[in-house]
Short mmCIF file of C-alpha atoms in Angstrom, two decimals:
data_model
loop_
_atom_site.label_atom_id
_atom_site.label_comp_id
_atom_site.label_asym_id
_atom_site.label_seq_id
_atom_site.Cartn_x
_atom_site.Cartn_y
_atom_site.Cartn_z
CA ASP Q 1 -0.01 0.00 0.03
CA ASP Q 2 2.88 2.36 0.81
CA GLU Q 3 4.33 1.72 -2.64
CA LYS Q 4 0.99 2.71 -4.23
CA VAL Q 5 0.76 5.79 -2.30
CA GLY Q 6 4.18 6.78 -3.26
CA ALA Q 7 3.44 6.26 -6.93
CA ALA Q 8 0.21 8.29 -6.62
CA LYS Q 9 1.96 11.16 -5.04
CA GLN Q 10 4.72 11.25 -7.75
CA LEU Q 11 2.06 11.30 -10.39
CA LEU Q 12 0.21 14.19 -8.74
CA GLU Q 13 3.55 16.09 -8.54
CA LYS Q 14 4.21 15.72 -12.26
CA VAL Q 15 0.61 16.94 -12.90
CA ARG Q 16 0.99 19.85 -10.59
CA ALA Q 17 4.19 21.04 -12.20
CA LYS Q 18 2.72 21.24 -15.69
CA SER Q 19 0.66 24.41 -15.02
CA LYS Q 20 -0.54 26.66 -12.39
CA HIS Q 21 -4.13 25.87 -13.19
CA ARG Q 22 -3.76 22.21 -12.63
CA ALA Q 23 -1.81 22.93 -9.42
CA THR Q 24 -4.78 25.02 -8.17
CA ILE Q 25 -7.29 22.24 -9.04
CA ILE Q 26 -5.20 19.67 -7.19
CA ALA Q 27 -4.89 21.95 -4.08
CA GLU Q 28 -8.60 22.68 -4.02
CA VAL Q 29 -9.51 18.92 -4.40
CA ASN Q 30 -7.09 18.10 -1.60
CA THR Q 31 -8.90 20.59 0.64
CA MET Q 32 -12.35 19.20 -0.17
CA VAL Q 33 -11.22 15.57 0.33
CA GLU Q 34 -9.67 16.54 3.85
CA ALA Q 35 -12.91 18.21 4.78
CA TYR Q 36 -15.03 15.11 3.99
CA ILE Q 37 -12.54 12.84 5.82
CA THR Q 38 -12.71 15.21 8.81
CA LEU Q 39 -16.47 15.17 8.78
CA ALA Q 40 -16.69 11.40 8.35
CA GLN Q 41 -14.34 10.70 11.31
CA CYS Q 42 -15.58 13.47 13.70
CA ALA Q 43 -17.13 12.03 16.80
CA LEU Q 44 -20.95 12.49 16.94
CA PRO Q 45 -22.87 10.58 19.72
CA LYS Q 46 -25.37 8.18 18.40
CA ASP Q 47 -28.26 9.90 20.49
CA ASP Q 48 -27.22 13.20 19.14
CA LYS Q 49 -29.45 13.52 16.15
CA ASP Q 50 -28.47 17.00 15.04
CA LYS Q 51 -25.57 19.20 15.71
CA LYS Q 52 -23.49 22.12 14.32
CA ILE Q 53 -20.83 21.10 11.66
CA PRO Q 54 -17.25 21.10 12.95
CA GLN Q 55 -15.60 24.53 13.34
CA GLU Q 56 -13.00 23.85 10.68
CA LEU Q 57 -15.68 23.07 8.03
CA ARG Q 58 -17.74 26.19 8.39
CA LYS Q 59 -18.40 28.52 5.42
CA ARG Q 60 -15.46 30.84 6.02
CA ARG Q 61 -13.05 27.87 6.15
CA LEU Q 62 -14.06 26.36 2.80
CA GLN Q 63 -14.34 29.28 0.35
CA CYS Q 64 -12.85 29.81 -3.10
CA LEU Q 65 -13.17 26.12 -4.24
CA ARG Q 66 -14.13 27.23 -7.58
CA SER Q 67 -12.51 24.24 -9.39
CA VAL Q 68 -14.31 21.59 -7.36
CA PRO Q 69 -17.80 20.53 -8.45
CA VAL Q 70 -20.31 18.82 -6.04
CA VAL Q 71 -18.81 15.35 -6.27
CA THR Q 72 -22.15 13.53 -6.12
CA THR Q 73 -23.43 15.18 -9.16
CA THR Q 74 -22.93 14.21 -12.82
CA LEU Q 75 -21.20 16.92 -14.89
CA PRO Q 76 -21.88 17.44 -18.65
CA LEU Q 77 -19.08 15.93 -20.62
CA ASP Q 78 -16.55 18.53 -21.70
CA TYR Q 79 -14.95 17.26 -25.03
CA THR Q 80 -11.99 19.76 -24.67
CA SER Q 81 -11.13 18.26 -21.28
CA THR Q 82 -10.73 21.76 -19.94
CA TYR Q 83 -13.70 22.18 -17.60
CA ALA Q 84 -12.99 25.87 -17.58
CA LEU Q 85 -14.17 27.92 -14.58
CA GLY Q 86 -17.72 28.96 -14.83
CA THR Q 87 -18.84 26.16 -17.17
CA PHE Q 88 -20.11 24.06 -14.18
CA PRO Q 89 -21.63 24.71 -10.76
CA HIS Q 90 -18.82 24.45 -8.23
CA PHE Q 91 -18.99 23.55 -4.47
CA LEU Q 92 -19.85 26.71 -2.32
CA HIS Q 93 -20.18 25.54 1.18
CA PHE Q 94 -21.72 23.07 3.66
CA GLU Q 95 -24.89 23.84 5.61
CA GLU Q 96 -24.41 24.58 9.18
CA ARG Q 97 -25.99 21.38 10.63
CA VAL Q 98 -25.17 17.87 10.37
CA GLN Q 99 -27.58 14.90 11.11
CA ASN Q 100 -26.81 11.56 12.64
CA VAL Q 101 -28.90 8.98 10.78
CA GLY Q 102 -28.13 5.95 12.83
CA GLY Q 103 -26.08 2.84 12.16
CA ILE Q 104 -22.99 1.11 13.43
CA ASN Q 105 -20.72 3.54 11.68
CA VAL Q 106 -22.64 6.53 12.80
CA PRO Q 107 -22.99 7.97 9.26
CA LYS Q 108 -23.83 11.56 8.94
CA LEU Q 109 -26.29 13.34 6.60
CA VAL Q 110 -24.91 16.68 5.33
CA GLU Q 111 -26.12 19.17 2.74
CA CYS Q 112 -23.79 21.06 0.53
CA VAL Q 113 -24.72 24.14 -1.68
CA ASP Q 114 -23.35 24.78 -5.17
CA SER Q 115 -22.73 28.11 -6.85
CA ASP Q 116 -26.22 27.87 -8.59
CA GLY Q 117 -27.88 27.81 -5.11
CA ARG Q 118 -28.92 24.07 -5.38
CA ARG Q 119 -28.72 21.95 -2.30
CA HIS Q 120 -27.34 18.36 -2.41
CA LYS Q 121 -27.82 15.86 0.44
CA GLN Q 122 -24.83 13.44 0.96
CA LEU Q 123 -24.15 10.61 3.34
CA VAL Q 124 -20.80 10.82 4.80
CA LYS Q 125 -19.54 7.63 6.52
CA THR Q 126 -16.52 5.79 7.75
CA GLY Q 127 -15.99 2.10 7.97
CA GLN Q 128 -13.53 2.32 10.89
CA ALA Q 129 -15.88 0.31 13.09
CA THR Q 130 -16.61 -2.41 10.65
CA SER Q 131 -13.68 -2.45 8.16
CA ASP Q 132 -16.18 -1.85 5.34
CA ASP Q 133 -14.48 -0.77 2.06
CA MET Q 134 -16.71 1.68 -0.05
CA ARG Q 135 -14.70 0.89 -3.03
CA GLN Q 136 -16.59 -2.23 -3.38
CA ASP Q 137 -19.92 -0.24 -3.66
CA SER Q 138 -18.30 2.18 -6.08
CA VAL Q 139 -17.17 -0.48 -8.52
CA MET Q 140 -20.69 -2.22 -8.37
CA GLU Q 141 -22.31 0.98 -9.21
CA GLN Q 142 -19.96 1.46 -12.20
CA LEU Q 143 -20.89 -2.07 -13.49
CA PHE Q 144 -24.65 -1.16 -13.16
CA GLU Q 145 -23.95 1.79 -15.31
CA VAL Q 146 -22.52 -0.35 -17.84
CA VAL Q 147 -25.42 -2.73 -17.65
CA ASN Q 148 -27.88 0.27 -18.05
CA GLN Q 149 -26.01 1.22 -21.21
CA LEU Q 150 -26.44 -2.35 -22.58
CA LEU Q 151 -30.14 -2.36 -21.69
CA SER Q 152 -30.78 1.05 -23.31
CA ALA Q 153 -29.01 -0.09 -26.48
CA ASN Q 154 -31.44 -3.09 -26.98
CA PRO Q 155 -34.78 -2.31 -28.52
CA GLU Q 156 -36.77 -4.83 -26.52
CA THR Q 157 -35.42 -3.65 -23.07
CA ARG Q 158 -35.34 0.04 -24.04
CA LYS Q 159 -39.08 0.01 -24.92
CA ARG Q 160 -39.72 -1.50 -21.50
CA HIS Q 161 -37.61 1.26 -19.88
CA LEU Q 162 -35.54 -1.51 -18.04
CA SER Q 163 -32.73 -0.10 -15.94
CA ILE Q 164 -31.06 -0.36 -12.51
CA ARG Q 165 -31.46 2.57 -10.22
CA THR Q 166 -27.99 3.80 -9.39
CA TYR Q 167 -26.47 6.44 -7.05
CA LYS Q 168 -23.00 8.09 -6.72
CA VAL Q 169 -20.45 6.53 -4.48
CA VAL Q 170 -17.15 8.37 -3.87
CA PRO Q 171 -14.47 6.54 -1.82
CA LEU Q 172 -11.93 9.00 -0.25
CA THR Q 173 -9.80 6.41 1.72
CA PRO Q 174 -10.11 2.58 2.11
CA ARG Q 175 -12.54 3.35 5.00
CA ASP Q 176 -14.08 6.73 4.31
CA GLY Q 177 -16.20 8.22 1.74
CA LEU Q 178 -19.60 9.58 0.90
CA LEU Q 179 -22.75 8.54 -1.02
CA GLU Q 180 -25.37 10.42 -2.84
CA TRP Q 181 -28.59 10.59 -0.76
CA VAL Q 182 -31.29 8.71 -2.38
CA GLU Q 183 -34.29 11.03 -2.21
CA ASN Q 184 -37.90 9.98 -1.88
CA THR Q 185 -37.15 6.46 -0.68
CA GLU Q 186 -37.63 4.41 2.39
CA PRO Q 187 -36.28 0.90 3.23
CA LEU Q 188 -38.59 -1.89 2.38
CA ALA Q 189 -38.30 -3.15 6.02
CA VAL Q 190 -39.50 0.25 7.29
CA TYR Q 191 -42.64 0.12 5.19
CA LEU Q 192 -43.43 -3.55 5.88
CA MET Q 193 -42.44 -3.75 9.56
CA GLY Q 194 -41.77 -0.34 10.82
CA PRO Q 195 -38.57 1.30 12.10
CA ASN Q 196 -38.19 -1.13 15.06
CA ARG Q 197 -39.69 -4.20 13.29
CA GLN Q 198 -42.73 -4.00 15.50
CA GLY Q 199 -45.36 -2.20 13.25
CA GLY Q 200 -45.53 -1.11 9.67
CA ALA Q 201 -48.00 -2.39 7.00
CA HIS Q 202 -48.15 -5.85 8.63
CA LEU Q 203 -49.47 -4.47 11.94
CA ARG Q 204 -51.83 -2.07 10.11
CA TYR Q 205 -53.45 -4.58 7.99
CA HIS Q 206 -53.07 -7.76 10.08
CA PRO Q 207 -52.94 -6.70 13.61
CA GLN Q 208 -54.15 -10.13 14.82
CA GLU Q 209 -51.34 -12.03 13.08
CA TRP Q 210 -47.74 -12.71 14.30
CA SER Q 211 -45.22 -9.86 14.47
CA SER Q 212 -41.95 -10.24 12.52
CA ARG Q 213 -40.24 -10.64 15.98
CA LYS Q 214 -42.41 -13.53 16.81
CA CYS Q 215 -41.74 -15.16 13.35
CA ARG Q 216 -38.08 -14.70 13.96
CA ASP Q 217 -38.14 -16.38 17.44
CA HIS Q 218 -40.16 -19.30 16.26
CA LEU Q 219 -37.76 -20.07 13.37
CA ALA Q 220 -34.69 -19.46 15.58
CA SER Q 221 -36.16 -22.02 18.10
CA ALA Q 222 -36.69 -24.51 15.37
CA ILE Q 223 -33.06 -24.06 14.08
CA SER Q 224 -31.57 -24.42 17.59
CA SER Q 225 -33.58 -27.58 18.06
CA VAL Q 226 -31.99 -29.43 15.19
CA ASP Q 227 -30.58 -32.49 17.25
CA PRO Q 228 -31.11 -36.17 17.02
CA SER Q 229 -32.41 -36.26 20.60
CA THR Q 230 -34.86 -33.55 20.16
CA ALA Q 231 -35.76 -33.54 16.45
CA ALA Q 232 -38.86 -35.67 17.06
CA SER Q 233 -40.35 -33.46 19.61
CA LYS Q 234 -39.85 -30.01 17.90
CA PRO Q 235 -40.52 -28.57 14.58
CA THR Q 236 -38.06 -28.78 11.74
CA HIS Q 237 -36.97 -25.82 9.67
CA SER Q 238 -39.65 -26.51 6.99
CA GLN Q 239 -42.43 -27.02 9.40
CA ALA Q 240 -41.56 -23.92 11.35
CA PHE Q 241 -41.39 -21.83 8.19
CA GLN Q 242 -44.72 -23.16 6.99
CA THR Q 243 -46.35 -22.17 10.35
CA ILE Q 244 -44.88 -18.81 10.03
CA CYS Q 245 -46.37 -18.31 6.60
CA GLU Q 246 -49.72 -19.35 7.86
CA ASN Q 247 -49.50 -16.64 10.47
CA PHE Q 248 -47.83 -13.83 8.52
CA SER Q 249 -49.70 -12.70 5.32
CA PRO Q 250 -47.94 -10.52 2.71
CA VAL Q 251 -49.08 -6.93 2.51
CA MET Q 252 -46.78 -5.33 -0.20
CA HIS Q 253 -49.87 -4.68 -2.62
CA HIS Q 254 -51.17 -2.19 -0.11
CA PHE Q 255 -48.08 0.12 -0.81
CA PHE Q 256 -49.57 0.78 -4.29
CA LEU Q 257 -53.13 1.35 -3.10
CA GLU Q 258 -51.89 3.75 -0.45
CA ARG Q 259 -49.57 5.82 -2.72
CA PHE Q 260 -51.20 5.92 -6.14
CA GLN Q 261 -54.89 6.51 -6.05
CA GLN Q 262 -55.63 6.80 -9.78
CA PRO Q 263 -56.23 3.49 -11.56
CA VAL Q 264 -53.83 4.22 -14.45
CA GLU Q 265 -51.13 5.49 -12.10
CA TRP Q 266 -51.55 2.49 -9.77
CA TYR Q 267 -51.12 0.15 -12.87
CA MET Q 268 -48.04 1.94 -14.12
CA LYS Q 269 -46.25 2.16 -10.82
CA ARG Q 270 -46.85 -1.53 -10.02
CA LEU Q 271 -45.60 -2.33 -13.47
CA ALA Q 272 -42.46 -0.17 -12.85
CA TYR Q 273 -42.01 -2.01 -9.49
CA THR Q 274 -42.24 -5.39 -11.15
CA ARG Q 275 -39.83 -4.63 -13.94
CA SER Q 276 -37.37 -3.05 -11.48
CA VAL Q 277 -37.41 -6.22 -9.31
CA GLY Q 278 -36.87 -8.29 -12.34
CA VAL Q 279 -33.84 -6.35 -13.60
CA ASN Q 280 -32.24 -6.05 -10.23
CA SER Q 281 -32.73 -9.76 -9.63
CA MET Q 282 -31.12 -10.91 -12.78
CA VAL Q 283 -28.21 -8.57 -12.52
CA GLY Q 284 -27.78 -9.39 -8.82
CA PHE Q 285 -27.69 -13.09 -9.75
CA LEU Q 286 -24.99 -12.46 -12.29
CA VAL Q 287 -22.58 -10.73 -10.02
CA GLY Q 288 -23.52 -12.93 -7.07
CA LEU Q 289 -24.96 -9.99 -4.89
CA GLY Q 290 -25.73 -11.16 -1.52
CA ASP Q 291 -27.00 -9.79 1.88
CA ARG Q 292 -30.34 -8.76 0.26
CA HIS Q 293 -32.31 -8.34 3.42
CA SER Q 294 -35.22 -5.96 3.41
CA ALA Q 295 -33.26 -3.13 5.00
CA ASN Q 296 -30.87 -3.16 1.99
CA ILE Q 297 -33.61 -2.65 -0.54
CA LEU Q 298 -35.21 0.91 -0.78
CA LEU Q 299 -38.53 1.70 -2.22
CA ASP Q 300 -38.89 4.84 -4.31
CA THR Q 301 -42.19 6.41 -3.04
CA HIS Q 302 -42.62 8.37 -6.32
CA SER Q 303 -41.62 5.94 -9.03
CA ALA Q 304 -42.16 2.64 -7.01
CA GLU Q 305 -38.84 1.32 -8.28
CA VAL Q 306 -36.48 -0.52 -5.93
CA VAL Q 307 -32.99 0.66 -5.17
CA HIS Q 308 -30.39 -1.78 -3.83
CA ILE Q 309 -27.83 -0.46 -1.32
CA ASP Q 310 -24.95 -1.85 0.69
CA LEU Q 311 -23.19 -3.88 -2.05
CA GLY Q 312 -20.41 -5.29 0.04
CA VAL Q 313 -21.15 -8.93 -0.45
CA ALA Q 314 -20.73 -9.80 -4.12
CA PHE Q 315 -19.36 -12.55 -6.34
CA ASP Q 316 -21.12 -15.19 -4.48
CA GLN Q 317 -19.50 -14.37 -1.14
CA GLY Q 318 -22.85 -14.82 0.51
CA LYS Q 319 -22.22 -18.54 0.32
CA CYS Q 320 -19.17 -18.06 2.58
CA LEU Q 321 -21.22 -16.43 5.56
CA GLN Q 322 -21.68 -18.40 8.69
CA THR Q 323 -25.26 -19.18 7.48
CA PRO Q 324 -24.80 -19.62 3.82
CA GLU Q 325 -27.09 -17.87 1.49
CA LEU Q 326 -28.98 -20.42 -0.57
CA VAL Q 327 -31.18 -18.31 -2.76
CA PRO Q 328 -30.02 -16.40 -5.92
CA PHE Q 329 -31.91 -13.13 -5.01
CA ARG Q 330 -34.67 -11.86 -2.86
CA LEU Q 331 -38.07 -12.91 -4.13
CA THR Q 332 -40.00 -13.53 -1.01
CA ARG Q 333 -43.81 -13.53 -0.60
CA ASP Q 334 -43.98 -9.77 0.06
CA ILE Q 335 -41.94 -8.96 -2.93
CA VAL Q 336 -44.15 -11.12 -5.14
CA ASP Q 337 -47.33 -9.78 -3.48
CA GLY Q 338 -46.42 -6.30 -4.85
CA MET Q 339 -46.70 -7.55 -8.41
CA GLY Q 340 -50.38 -8.20 -8.32
CA VAL Q 341 -52.44 -11.30 -9.25
CA THR Q 342 -50.04 -12.44 -11.91
CA GLY Q 343 -47.23 -12.70 -9.41
CA VAL Q 344 -43.94 -13.81 -11.11
CA GLU Q 345 -45.82 -14.62 -14.36
CA GLY Q 346 -46.39 -11.96 -17.00
CA PRO Q 347 -44.23 -8.81 -16.62
CA MET Q 348 -41.81 -10.20 -14.07
CA ARG Q 349 -40.84 -13.30 -16.10
CA ARG Q 350 -40.71 -11.37 -19.40
CA THR Q 351 -38.42 -8.81 -17.83
CA CYS Q 352 -36.11 -11.54 -16.41
CA GLU Q 353 -35.92 -13.20 -19.82
CA LYS Q 354 -35.26 -10.04 -21.72
CA THR Q 355 -32.50 -9.02 -19.17
CA ILE Q 356 -30.80 -12.39 -19.32
CA GLN Q 357 -30.81 -12.15 -23.20
CA VAL Q 358 -29.07 -8.75 -23.15
CA LEU Q 359 -26.52 -10.05 -20.55
CA ARG Q 360 -25.87 -13.13 -22.67
CA ALA Q 361 -25.57 -11.22 -25.87
CA ASN Q 362 -22.88 -8.98 -24.22
CA LYS Q 363 -21.08 -11.78 -22.31
CA GLU Q 364 -17.53 -10.87 -23.31
CA VAL Q 365 -18.03 -7.12 -22.50
CA LEU Q 366 -19.25 -7.94 -19.06
CA LEU Q 367 -16.59 -10.44 -18.33
CA THR Q 368 -13.93 -7.99 -19.43
CA ILE Q 369 -15.17 -5.44 -17.11
CA ILE Q 370 -15.75 -7.81 -14.24
CA GLU Q 371 -12.30 -9.23 -14.59
CA VAL Q 372 -10.81 -5.81 -14.22
CA PHE Q 373 -12.75 -5.32 -10.90
CA ILE Q 374 -11.80 -8.67 -9.58
CA HIS Q 375 -8.13 -8.13 -10.26
CA ASP Q 376 -8.18 -4.51 -9.09
CA PRO Q 377 -5.21 -4.19 -6.46
CA LEU Q 378 -6.84 -1.21 -4.93
CA TYR Q 379 -9.59 -3.08 -2.98
CA LYS Q 380 -10.40 -6.35 -1.65
CA TRP Q 381 -13.87 -7.79 -2.76
CA THR Q 382 -13.58 -10.93 -0.43
CA LEU Q 383 -15.24 -11.24 2.92
CA THR Q 384 -12.77 -11.34 5.98
CA THR Q 385 -13.84 -13.60 8.94
CA ALA Q 386 -14.83 -10.39 10.94
CA ARG Q 387 -16.83 -8.88 8.23
CA ALA Q 388 -18.71 -12.15 7.52
CA LEU Q 389 -19.57 -12.43 11.20
CA ARG Q 390 -20.82 -8.78 11.35
CA ARG Q 391 -23.13 -9.36 8.34
CA GLN Q 392 -25.07 -11.89 10.57
CA GLU Q 393 -24.88 -10.19 13.89
CA ASP Q 394 -27.97 -10.72 16.08
CA GLU Q 395 -29.50 -7.26 16.31
CA PRO Q 396 -33.24 -7.72 15.80
CA GLU Q 397 -34.13 -4.38 17.47
CA ALA Q 398 -31.72 -2.23 15.49
CA PRO Q 399 -33.67 0.80 14.22
CA LEU Q 400 -34.31 1.06 10.46
CA VAL Q 401 -34.69 4.71 9.91
CA ILE Q 402 -32.44 5.72 6.97
CA SER Q 403 -32.06 5.40 3.39
CA GLU Q 404 -28.42 4.75 3.50
CA ALA Q 405 -26.83 3.90 0.26
CA GLN Q 406 -25.16 2.36 3.70
CA ALA Q 407 -8.15 -10.42 8.73
CA GLY Q 408 -8.22 -13.98 6.84
CA SER Q 409 -10.79 -14.45 4.23
CA VAL Q 410 -13.58 -16.87 4.81
CA ALA Q 411 -13.08 -18.77 1.53
CA ILE Q 412 -11.14 -16.61 -0.88
CA LYS Q 413 -7.86 -15.01 0.18
CA GLY Q 414 -5.43 -12.84 -1.61
CA ALA Q 415 -7.61 -11.51 -4.35
CA GLY Q 416 -6.22 -8.23 -5.88
CA ASP Q 417 -2.80 -8.76 -4.29
CA GLY Q 418 -1.13 -10.43 -7.24
CA SER Q 419 -0.64 -13.84 -5.44
CA MET Q 420 -1.07 -17.10 -7.19
CA HIS Q 421 -3.82 -17.94 -4.72
CA GLY Q 422 -5.70 -14.84 -5.41
CA ASN Q 423 -5.35 -15.24 -9.19
CA ALA Q 424 -6.64 -18.75 -8.97
CA ASP Q 425 -9.63 -17.67 -6.94
CA ALA Q 426 -10.36 -14.76 -9.26
CA ALA Q 427 -10.25 -17.21 -12.18
CA ARG Q 428 -12.80 -19.51 -10.38
CA VAL Q 429 -15.22 -16.39 -9.79
CA LEU Q 430 -14.97 -15.49 -13.53
CA GLY Q 431 -15.55 -19.03 -14.50
CA ARG Q 432 -18.75 -19.14 -12.46
CA ILE Q 433 -19.91 -15.94 -14.02
CA ARG Q 434 -19.09 -17.27 -17.50
CA GLN Q 435 -21.20 -20.33 -16.62
CA LYS Q 436 -24.13 -18.15 -15.61
CA LEU Q 437 -23.90 -16.17 -18.87
CA ASP Q 438 -23.79 -19.52 -20.73
CA GLY Q 439 -26.88 -20.77 -18.98
CA TYR Q 440 -25.21 -23.50 -16.89
CA GLU Q 441 -26.97 -24.37 -13.64
CA ASP Q 442 -26.13 -27.42 -11.73
CA GLY Q 443 -24.09 -28.73 -14.52
CA GLU Q 444 -27.06 -28.42 -16.94
CA MET Q 445 -27.05 -26.01 -19.94
CA LEU Q 446 -30.36 -24.21 -20.01
CA SER Q 447 -32.13 -22.01 -22.45
CA VAL Q 448 -33.00 -18.34 -21.35
CA GLN Q 449 -36.50 -19.48 -20.40
CA GLY Q 450 -35.21 -22.56 -18.57
CA GLN Q 451 -32.68 -20.55 -16.68
CA VAL Q 452 -35.14 -17.88 -15.44
CA GLN Q 453 -37.54 -20.72 -14.51
CA ARG Q 454 -34.86 -22.36 -12.43
CA LEU Q 455 -33.76 -19.13 -10.70
CA ILE Q 456 -37.34 -18.07 -9.91
CA GLN Q 457 -38.02 -21.53 -8.51
CA ASP Q 458 -34.89 -21.43 -6.38
CA ALA Q 459 -35.59 -18.10 -5.03
CA ARG Q 460 -38.98 -19.06 -3.88
CA ASP Q 461 -38.15 -22.59 -2.73
CA PRO Q 462 -39.41 -22.83 0.92
CA GLU Q 463 -36.82 -25.62 1.68
CA LYS Q 464 -34.18 -22.94 0.83
CA LEU Q 465 -35.80 -19.97 2.45
CA CYS Q 466 -36.36 -21.86 5.75
CA ARG Q 467 -32.58 -22.25 6.00
CA MET Q 468 -31.57 -18.72 5.44
CA TYR Q 469 -30.17 -16.65 8.27
CA VAL Q 470 -33.12 -15.64 10.62
CA GLY Q 471 -32.09 -11.89 10.37
CA TRP Q 472 -32.64 -12.08 6.58
CA ALA Q 473 -36.41 -12.58 7.42
CA ALA Q 474 -37.49 -14.92 4.53
CA TRP Q 475 -41.01 -14.66 5.59
CA VAL Q 476 -41.30 -10.93 4.64
#
């Protein structure tokens, strides 16, 4: 790492020496980066929801950054590569208050103002407490952007407006960075179960049924009872899960009835939701995206699309967790309930098939890009033992109140470090992605329709759902 830092400094010195204008840009960018790192690492008690921004980050301390745009916005492309002053809105200042939005890393919600007077919400966070690396989220968002380009280039997917909702992720150090705040969204878990998993739509529409907490306890009890001496007297995983389903009805369809009163709008938003779930499911399956519990999926309250956040478990690393993930993506009863009477048939299945067709047609493009990500020496995409354990910590009462676009490896070590072991593991991951794009599932080569059918069946299989980690809440 020290060698990489030294090389980067030498490169910056060469650029700085070429002109005074470039030296000014580098100096202002350094000032901005240091400001964000200071903000990310500043102490803010978890129970202190709102406080003034640190003294060194006030307006008068961060002036004249005319060469620095707001980093979570997309600038129009300048084909001259000059980006002259005045051709784009630049960073002006932070607002005076910073808000603690909850979470183990105590992320902070800040607003910055650009030179046009527009306000931009950003989530500044540090992974010091969890060793989370935001570069993983950044490269996954880049991959999603490429997939969106492929989908927009295909007539069938373009006319269906198929795409993945993305947001900006800007890593500043291996542990610190900021994310674009995803406006007009709420976590799926908050809508369905409430901020503390004790209310939400399930309590409003079925107050007489079990709470999510009771479902969790029932399944956890069945899991802990798996022992030859007690198996005959206590319910098995499958029996316990079936009992939960009988006492916990899906309610996701109420979201559309509540938010969209006009029939045409209700239909179009439900269709947008279904297509969004389909695209995210297929792309998530391709890159092996795991940890898809309901707090990591946001609902756009205006468009009804879903937004996936916290992309730190990818390339099938979910299978290496303490309780391995057995399903290819989240397609639980509540997710399907939002699709209406047709369920996974109709728009959902067609969306999945069209998406898989585009991914297969662009196999070499995707493999080339993913190979670069996997071999990237600047970040490690593998789960460490500590990170794997933290992913399944028992925190059933943790509040869900935000839209946070939030030492030896368990199974794959050395990826990105140039070692022979890392190269071999990266080759295995690429090989599995190639198999997915070729339609191989369990050693059998399937058609597009056959592969989609297999994936949907696996994602909804009660025998697999009942063995998922209880915090994943497969009954929701």
